[in-house]
PDB file of C-alpha atoms and ligand atoms in Angstrom:
ATOM      1  CA  MET O   1     -16.229  89.299  13.644  1.00  0.00           C
ATOM      2  CA  LYS O   2     -17.801  86.624  15.780  1.00  0.00           C
ATOM      3  CA  GLY O   3     -19.009  83.263  14.547  1.00  0.00           C
ATOM      4  CA  LYS O   4     -22.037  81.432  15.911  1.00  0.00           C
ATOM      5  CA  PHE O   5     -22.005  78.837  18.661  1.00  0.00           C
ATOM      6  CA  ILE O   6     -24.819  76.258  18.573  1.00  0.00           C
ATOM      7  CA  THR O   7     -25.155  73.475  21.123  1.00  0.00           C
ATOM      8  CA  PHE O   8     -27.275  70.314  21.192  1.00  0.00           C
ATOM      9  CA  GLU O   9     -28.608  68.956  24.489  1.00  0.00           C
ATOM     10  CA  GLY O  10     -30.960  66.307  25.819  1.00  0.00           C
ATOM     11  CA  ILE O  11     -31.188  63.189  27.961  1.00  0.00           C
ATOM     12  CA  ASP O  12     -29.401  60.042  26.802  1.00  0.00           C
ATOM     13  CA  GLY O  13     -31.463  58.381  24.068  1.00  0.00           C
ATOM     14  CA  ALA O  14     -32.986  61.647  22.792  1.00  0.00           C
ATOM     15  CA  GLY O  15     -31.376  61.089  19.381  1.00  0.00           C
ATOM     16  CA  LYS O  16     -29.750  64.517  19.086  1.00  0.00           C
ATOM     17  CA  SER O  17     -26.363  63.320  17.841  1.00  0.00           C
ATOM     18  CA  SER O  18     -27.731  62.109  14.506  1.00  0.00           C
ATOM     19  CA  HIS O  19     -28.762  65.714  13.710  1.00  0.00           C
ATOM     20  CA  VAL O  20     -25.474  67.426  14.614  1.00  0.00           C
ATOM     21  CA  GLU O  21     -23.544  66.519  11.464  1.00  0.00           C
ATOM     22  CA  TRP O  22     -26.629  67.080   9.319  1.00  0.00           C
ATOM     23  CA  LEU O  23     -27.047  70.652  10.619  1.00  0.00           C
ATOM     24  CA  ALA O  24     -23.353  71.378  10.028  1.00  0.00           C
ATOM     25  CA  GLU O  25     -23.628  70.157   6.431  1.00  0.00           C
ATOM     26  CA  TRP O  26     -26.690  72.329   5.852  1.00  0.00           C
ATOM     27  CA  LEU O  27     -24.825  75.365   7.185  1.00  0.00           C
ATOM     28  CA  ARG O  28     -21.796  74.562   5.006  1.00  0.00           C
ATOM     29  CA  GLU O  29     -24.095  74.534   1.983  1.00  0.00           C
ATOM     30  CA  LYS O  30     -25.068  78.051   3.042  1.00  0.00           C
ATOM     31  CA  GLY O  31     -21.391  79.034   2.837  1.00  0.00           C
ATOM     32  CA  GLN O  32     -20.373  78.898   6.499  1.00  0.00           C
ATOM     33  CA  ILE O  33     -17.208  77.321   7.869  1.00  0.00           C
ATOM     34  CA  VAL O  34     -18.496  74.908  10.517  1.00  0.00           C
ATOM     35  CA  HIS O  35     -16.702  72.881  13.184  1.00  0.00           C
ATOM     36  CA  VAL O  36     -18.500  69.878  14.635  1.00  0.00           C
ATOM     37  CA  THR O  37     -17.391  68.878  18.076  1.00  0.00           C
ATOM     38  CA  ARG O  38     -18.596  67.356  21.344  1.00  0.00           C
ATOM     39  CA  GLU O  39     -18.312  67.420  25.123  1.00  0.00           C
ATOM     40  CA  PRO O  40     -16.824  65.964  27.074  1.00  0.00           C
ATOM     41  CA  GLY O  41     -14.132  65.782  24.393  1.00  0.00           C
ATOM     42  CA  GLY O  42     -13.343  67.840  21.319  1.00  0.00           C
ATOM     43  CA  THR O  43      -9.573  68.023  21.896  1.00  0.00           C
ATOM     44  CA  GLU O  44      -6.894  65.363  22.347  1.00  0.00           C
ATOM     45  CA  LEU O  45      -6.839  65.904  26.108  1.00  0.00           C
ATOM     46  CA  GLY O  46     -10.618  66.284  26.256  1.00  0.00           C
ATOM     47  CA  GLU O  47     -11.140  62.909  24.575  1.00  0.00           C
ATOM     48  CA  LYS O  48      -8.834  61.272  27.170  1.00  0.00           C
ATOM     49  CA  LEU O  49     -10.843  62.921  29.942  1.00  0.00           C
ATOM     50  CA  ARG O  50     -14.027  61.700  28.238  1.00  0.00           C
ATOM     51  CA  GLU O  51     -12.849  58.098  28.550  1.00  0.00           C
ATOM     52  CA  LEU O  52     -12.328  58.582  32.285  1.00  0.00           C
ATOM     53  CA  LEU O  53     -15.570  60.486  32.783  1.00  0.00           C
ATOM     54  CA  LEU O  54     -17.681  57.910  30.980  1.00  0.00           C
ATOM     55  CA  HIS O  55     -16.130  54.806  32.532  1.00  0.00           C
ATOM     56  CA  ALA O  56     -14.148  55.449  35.755  1.00  0.00           C
ATOM     57  CA  PRO O  57     -16.097  55.729  39.018  1.00  0.00           C
ATOM     58  CA  MET O  58     -15.274  59.030  40.761  1.00  0.00           C
ATOM     59  CA  HIS O  59     -16.497  61.544  43.317  1.00  0.00           C
ATOM     60  CA  LEU O  60     -19.193  63.935  42.085  1.00  0.00           C
ATOM     61  CA  GLU O  61     -17.005  67.020  42.509  1.00  0.00           C
ATOM     62  CA  THR O  62     -14.136  65.325  40.674  1.00  0.00           C
ATOM     63  CA  GLU O  63     -16.552  64.507  37.858  1.00  0.00           C
ATOM     64  CA  THR O  64     -17.739  68.118  37.706  1.00  0.00           C
ATOM     65  CA  LEU O  65     -14.235  69.576  37.792  1.00  0.00           C
ATOM     66  CA  LEU O  66     -13.117  67.228  35.012  1.00  0.00           C
ATOM     67  CA  MET O  67     -16.099  68.236  32.863  1.00  0.00           C
ATOM     68  CA  PHE O  68     -15.054  71.857  33.232  1.00  0.00           C
ATOM     69  CA  THR O  69     -11.366  71.002  32.759  1.00  0.00           C
ATOM     70  CA  ALA O  70     -12.145  69.384  29.417  1.00  0.00           C
ATOM     71  CA  ARG O  71     -14.352  72.373  28.586  1.00  0.00           C
ATOM     72  CA  ARG O  72     -11.606  74.914  29.339  1.00  0.00           C
ATOM     73  CA  GLU O  73      -9.242  73.093  26.988  1.00  0.00           C
ATOM     74  CA  HIS O  74     -11.953  72.844  24.361  1.00  0.00           C
ATOM     75  CA  LEU O  75     -12.733  76.560  24.565  1.00  0.00           C
ATOM     76  CA  ALA O  76      -9.086  77.594  24.470  1.00  0.00           C
ATOM     77  CA  ARG O  77      -8.018  75.344  21.611  1.00  0.00           C
ATOM     78  CA  LEU O  78     -11.079  75.066  19.413  1.00  0.00           C
ATOM     79  CA  ILE O  79     -14.218  77.002  20.289  1.00  0.00           C
ATOM     80  CA  GLU O  80     -12.878  80.504  21.036  1.00  0.00           C
ATOM     81  CA  PRO O  81     -10.358  80.663  18.157  1.00  0.00           C
ATOM     82  CA  ALA O  82     -13.000  79.446  15.684  1.00  0.00           C
ATOM     83  CA  LEU O  83     -15.606  81.973  16.867  1.00  0.00           C
ATOM     84  CA  ASN O  84     -13.005  84.756  16.742  1.00  0.00           C
ATOM     85  CA  ARG O  85     -12.272  83.853  13.111  1.00  0.00           C
ATOM     86  CA  GLY O  86     -15.992  84.238  12.365  1.00  0.00           C
ATOM     87  CA  GLU O  87     -16.541  80.474  11.990  1.00  0.00           C
ATOM     88  CA  TRP O  88     -19.390  78.404  13.392  1.00  0.00           C
ATOM     89  CA  VAL O  89     -19.128  75.785  16.119  1.00  0.00           C
ATOM     90  CA  VAL O  90     -21.795  73.098  16.462  1.00  0.00           C
ATOM     91  CA  CYS O  91     -21.216  71.268  19.727  1.00  0.00           C
ATOM     92  CA  ASP O  92     -22.889  68.111  21.030  1.00  0.00           C
ATOM     93  CA  ARG O  93     -23.422  69.191  24.696  1.00  0.00           C
ATOM     94  CA  PHE O  94     -21.928  72.052  26.715  1.00  0.00           C
ATOM     95  CA  SER O  95     -22.446  73.579  30.186  1.00  0.00           C
ATOM     96  CA  ASP O  96     -26.224  73.058  30.190  1.00  0.00           C
ATOM     97  CA  ALA O  97     -25.352  69.345  30.396  1.00  0.00           C
ATOM     98  CA  THR O  98     -23.347  69.941  33.585  1.00  0.00           C
ATOM     99  CA  TYR O  99     -26.271  71.795  35.153  1.00  0.00           C
ATOM    100  CA  ALA O 100     -28.624  68.989  34.098  1.00  0.00           C
ATOM    101  CA  TYR O 101     -26.482  65.927  34.935  1.00  0.00           C
ATOM    102  CA  GLN O 102     -24.187  66.964  37.792  1.00  0.00           C
ATOM    103  CA  GLY O 103     -26.675  69.538  39.140  1.00  0.00           C
ATOM    104  CA  GLY O 104     -30.119  68.051  38.454  1.00  0.00           C
ATOM    105  CA  GLY O 105     -29.188  64.374  38.197  1.00  0.00           C
ATOM    106  CA  ARG O 106     -26.600  64.126  40.963  1.00  0.00           C
ATOM    107  CA  GLY O 107     -27.608  67.088  43.118  1.00  0.00           C
ATOM    108  CA  LEU O 108     -24.443  69.218  43.056  1.00  0.00           C
ATOM    109  CA  ASP O 109     -24.941  72.675  44.541  1.00  0.00           C
ATOM    110  CA  ARG O 110     -25.877  75.141  41.817  1.00  0.00           C
ATOM    111  CA  ALA O 111     -23.642  77.868  43.273  1.00  0.00           C
ATOM    112  CA  LYS O 112     -20.587  75.689  42.672  1.00  0.00           C
ATOM    113  CA  LEU O 113     -21.618  75.145  39.072  1.00  0.00           C
ATOM    114  CA  GLN O 114     -22.103  78.867  38.575  1.00  0.00           C
ATOM    115  CA  GLN O 115     -18.634  79.591  39.980  1.00  0.00           C
ATOM    116  CA  LEU O 116     -17.023  77.080  37.647  1.00  0.00           C
ATOM    117  CA  GLU O 117     -19.032  78.269  34.675  1.00  0.00           C
ATOM    118  CA  HIS O 118     -17.982  81.852  35.364  1.00  0.00           C
ATOM    119  CA  TRP O 119     -14.339  80.855  35.697  1.00  0.00           C
ATOM    120  CA  VAL O 120     -14.253  78.689  32.591  1.00  0.00           C
ATOM    121  CA  HIS O 121     -16.299  80.698  30.139  1.00  0.00           C
ATOM    122  CA  GLY O 122     -17.160  84.055  31.707  1.00  0.00           C
ATOM    123  CA  SER O 123     -19.960  85.626  29.722  1.00  0.00           C
ATOM    124  CA  LEU O 124     -19.604  83.324  26.704  1.00  0.00           C
ATOM    125  CA  GLN O 125     -22.821  81.364  26.143  1.00  0.00           C
ATOM    126  CA  PRO O 126     -24.077  79.462  23.117  1.00  0.00           C
ATOM    127  CA  ASP O 127     -25.984  81.680  20.664  1.00  0.00           C
ATOM    128  CA  LEU O 128     -28.546  78.912  20.396  1.00  0.00           C
ATOM    129  CA  THR O 129     -29.170  75.654  22.245  1.00  0.00           C
ATOM    130  CA  LEU O 130     -31.361  72.927  20.761  1.00  0.00           C
ATOM    131  CA  LEU O 131     -32.804  70.819  23.566  1.00  0.00           C
ATOM    132  CA  PHE O 132     -34.112  67.443  22.387  1.00  0.00           C
ATOM    133  CA  ASP O 133     -36.878  66.399  24.727  1.00  0.00           C
ATOM    134  CA  LEU O 134     -38.889  63.209  24.945  1.00  0.00           C
ATOM    135  CA  PRO O 135     -40.544  61.026  27.615  1.00  0.00           C
ATOM    136  CA  LEU O 136     -38.129  58.978  29.645  1.00  0.00           C
ATOM    137  CA  ASP O 137     -39.570  55.578  28.734  1.00  0.00           C
ATOM    138  CA  VAL O 138     -39.070  56.270  25.009  1.00  0.00           C
ATOM    139  CA  ALA O 139     -35.460  57.336  25.627  1.00  0.00           C
ATOM    140  CA  ARG O 140     -34.844  54.241  27.765  1.00  0.00           C
ATOM    141  CA  GLU O 141     -36.191  51.993  25.015  1.00  0.00           C
ATOM    142  CA  ARG O 142     -33.805  53.585  22.526  1.00  0.00           C
ATOM    143  CA  ILE O 143     -30.835  53.077  24.873  1.00  0.00           C
ATOM    144  CA  ALA O 144     -31.837  49.459  25.479  1.00  0.00           C
ATOM    145  CA  LEU O 145     -31.599  48.827  21.717  1.00  0.00           C
ATOM    146  CA  ALA O 146     -27.969  50.017  21.593  1.00  0.00           C
ATOM    147  CA  SER O 147     -25.691  47.044  20.998  1.00  0.00           C
ATOM    148  CA  ARG O 148     -22.678  48.495  22.817  1.00  0.00           C
ATOM    149  CA  MET O 149     -21.461  48.770  26.384  1.00  0.00           C
ATOM    150  CA  LEU O 150     -23.408  51.471  28.231  1.00  0.00           C
ATOM    151  CA  ASP O 151     -21.433  54.252  29.941  1.00  0.00           C
ATOM    152  CA  ARG O 152     -21.726  55.342  33.590  1.00  0.00           C
ATOM    153  CA  PHE O 153     -24.464  57.854  32.800  1.00  0.00           C
ATOM    154  CA  GLU O 154     -26.534  55.575  30.578  1.00  0.00           C
ATOM    155  CA  GLN O 155     -26.400  52.940  33.323  1.00  0.00           C
ATOM    156  CA  GLU O 156     -27.973  55.297  35.872  1.00  0.00           C
ATOM    157  CA  ARG O 157     -31.481  54.563  37.135  1.00  0.00           C
ATOM    158  CA  ALA O 158     -34.625  56.032  35.634  1.00  0.00           C
ATOM    159  CA  ASP O 159     -35.101  58.557  38.466  1.00  0.00           C
ATOM    160  CA  PHE O 160     -31.653  60.033  37.713  1.00  0.00           C
ATOM    161  CA  HIS O 161     -32.608  60.555  34.055  1.00  0.00           C
ATOM    162  CA  GLU O 162     -35.974  62.012  35.049  1.00  0.00           C
ATOM    163  CA  ARG O 163     -34.177  64.609  37.209  1.00  0.00           C
ATOM    164  CA  VAL O 164     -31.811  65.371  34.305  1.00  0.00           C
ATOM    165  CA  ARG O 165     -34.788  65.884  32.005  1.00  0.00           C
ATOM    166  CA  GLN O 166     -36.563  68.179  34.472  1.00  0.00           C
ATOM    167  CA  ALA O 167     -33.370  70.208  35.034  1.00  0.00           C
ATOM    168  CA  TYR O 168     -33.011  70.696  31.277  1.00  0.00           C
ATOM    169  CA  LEU O 169     -36.640  71.806  30.958  1.00  0.00           C
ATOM    170  CA  GLU O 170     -36.235  74.246  33.849  1.00  0.00           C
ATOM    171  CA  ARG O 171     -33.177  75.754  32.165  1.00  0.00           C
ATOM    172  CA  ALA O 172     -35.112  76.087  28.917  1.00  0.00           C
ATOM    173  CA  HIS O 173     -37.910  77.786  30.827  1.00  0.00           C
ATOM    174  CA  SER O 174     -35.503  80.308  32.359  1.00  0.00           C
ATOM    175  CA  ALA O 175     -33.702  81.077  29.049  1.00  0.00           C
ATOM    176  CA  PRO O 176     -36.428  80.680  26.403  1.00  0.00           C
ATOM    177  CA  MET O 177     -34.681  82.861  23.813  1.00  0.00           C
ATOM    178  CA  ARG O 178     -31.479  80.810  23.859  1.00  0.00           C
ATOM    179  CA  ILE O 179     -32.762  77.299  24.583  1.00  0.00           C
ATOM    180  CA  ARG O 180     -35.329  75.914  22.123  1.00  0.00           C
ATOM    181  CA  VAL O 181     -37.093  72.691  23.017  1.00  0.00           C
ATOM    182  CA  ILE O 182     -37.412  70.189  20.169  1.00  0.00           C
ATOM    183  CA  ASN O 183     -39.960  67.374  20.352  1.00  0.00           C
ATOM    184  CA  ALA O 184     -37.587  64.442  19.812  1.00  0.00           C
ATOM    185  CA  GLN O 185     -40.489  62.094  19.077  1.00  0.00           C
ATOM    186  CA  LEU O 186     -41.191  63.762  15.741  1.00  0.00           C
ATOM    187  CA  SER O 187     -39.916  62.099  12.562  1.00  0.00           C
ATOM    188  CA  ILE O 188     -36.371  62.836  11.411  1.00  0.00           C
ATOM    189  CA  GLU O 189     -37.747  64.947   8.536  1.00  0.00           C
ATOM    190  CA  GLU O 190     -39.996  66.982  10.835  1.00  0.00           C
ATOM    191  CA  ILE O 191     -37.161  67.572  13.288  1.00  0.00           C
ATOM    192  CA  ARG O 192     -34.826  68.730  10.499  1.00  0.00           C
ATOM    193  CA  LYS O 193     -37.426  71.128   9.165  1.00  0.00           C
ATOM    194  CA  GLU O 194     -37.811  72.610  12.619  1.00  0.00           C
ATOM    195  CA  LEU O 195     -34.042  72.875  13.105  1.00  0.00           C
ATOM    196  CA  GLN O 196     -33.697  74.700   9.778  1.00  0.00           C
ATOM    197  CA  HIS O 197     -36.461  77.103  10.745  1.00  0.00           C
ATOM    198  CA  ILE O 198     -35.047  77.840  14.226  1.00  0.00           C
ATOM    199  CA  VAL O 199     -31.464  78.298  13.015  1.00  0.00           C
ATOM    200  CA  ALA O 200     -32.493  80.404  10.025  1.00  0.00           C
ATOM    201  CA  THR O 201     -34.604  82.760  12.129  1.00  0.00           C
ATOM    202  CA  ASN O 202     -32.147  83.043  15.037  1.00  0.00           C
ATOM    203  CA  CYS O 203     -28.666  82.800  13.598  1.00  0.00           C
ATOM    204  CA  LEU O 204     -28.502  83.413   9.855  1.00  0.00           C
TER     205      LEU O 204
HETATM  206  P1  TMP Q 301     -22.937  61.826  24.910  1.00  0.00           P
HETATM  207  O1  TMP Q 301     -23.302  60.382  25.088  1.00  0.00           O
HETATM  208  O2  TMP Q 301     -24.091  62.672  24.524  1.00  0.00           O
HETATM  209  O3  TMP Q 301     -21.732  62.026  24.060  1.00  0.00           O
HETATM  210  O4  TMP Q 301     -22.518  62.403  26.361  1.00  0.00           O
HETATM  211  C1  TMP Q 301     -21.738  61.704  27.209  1.00  0.00           C
HETATM  212  C2  TMP Q 301     -22.325  61.669  28.594  1.00  0.00           C
HETATM  213  O5  TMP Q 301     -21.714  62.654  29.408  1.00  0.00           O
HETATM  214  C3  TMP Q 301     -23.829  61.880  28.669  1.00  0.00           C
HETATM  215  O6  TMP Q 301     -24.405  60.799  29.366  1.00  0.00           O
HETATM  216  C4  TMP Q 301     -23.983  63.132  29.483  1.00  0.00           C
HETATM  217  C5  TMP Q 301     -22.681  63.259  30.243  1.00  0.00           C
HETATM  218  N1  TMP Q 301     -22.277  64.635  30.524  1.00  0.00           N
HETATM  219  C6  TMP Q 301     -22.364  65.107  31.813  1.00  0.00           C
HETATM  220  O7  TMP Q 301     -22.774  64.386  32.718  1.00  0.00           O
HETATM  221  N2  TMP Q 301     -21.977  66.396  32.070  1.00  0.00           N
HETATM  222  C7  TMP Q 301     -21.486  67.223  31.098  1.00  0.00           C
HETATM  223  O8  TMP Q 301     -21.145  68.377  31.379  1.00  0.00           O
HETATM  224  C8  TMP Q 301     -21.403  66.714  29.750  1.00  0.00           C
HETATM  225  C9  TMP Q 301     -20.868  67.586  28.663  1.00  0.00           C
HETATM  226  C10 TMP Q 301     -21.804  65.427  29.514  1.00  0.00           C
END
């Protein structure tokens, strides 16, 4: 028996993270066992790599390899065992983020990303990906309101984030059954209604 794997994606400031725990709770009320996790991170080692990835300057290929290193650990220790037990995994970002940020944002060759993706998770893909999309200026305003230190990605210029957004939208266009675009400018209630509808019709 295989569980379901749902991922959340979007540019920084899209507001996706506030819906992750909510969706998991809703699924638990429906009787599912649900793990909430995130990337980079999700394991003890992955969280250490996250610290480095978010704050230490590094070469683009190092950054990409570390994203996939954390992902391999995450898959081996949490995601794959949970799915094999028939449980659900709701993950804040996964490989679509690497295509969008390291590929679209930073310009890493797509063939390299495909090789790493194949090595690290073979044919395993999320059952459903919820892509939170909104105009860049709205996302930037939200980030500017954050009263914490911004990480290396949040500090990137607007053109970087615009490329990330376009890369995400292109991926959604090429995998419309898996990747569903959510208008992140809707109210929280409207977004939750839409999430319920999409998950109920695709996964339950
Ligand atoms: P978060 O703020 O949504 O937790 O994500 C942390 C940052 O890491 C975010 O700015 C996007 C970035 N990131 C990548 O650049 N590549 C990846 O593969 C992942 C998972 C995240």
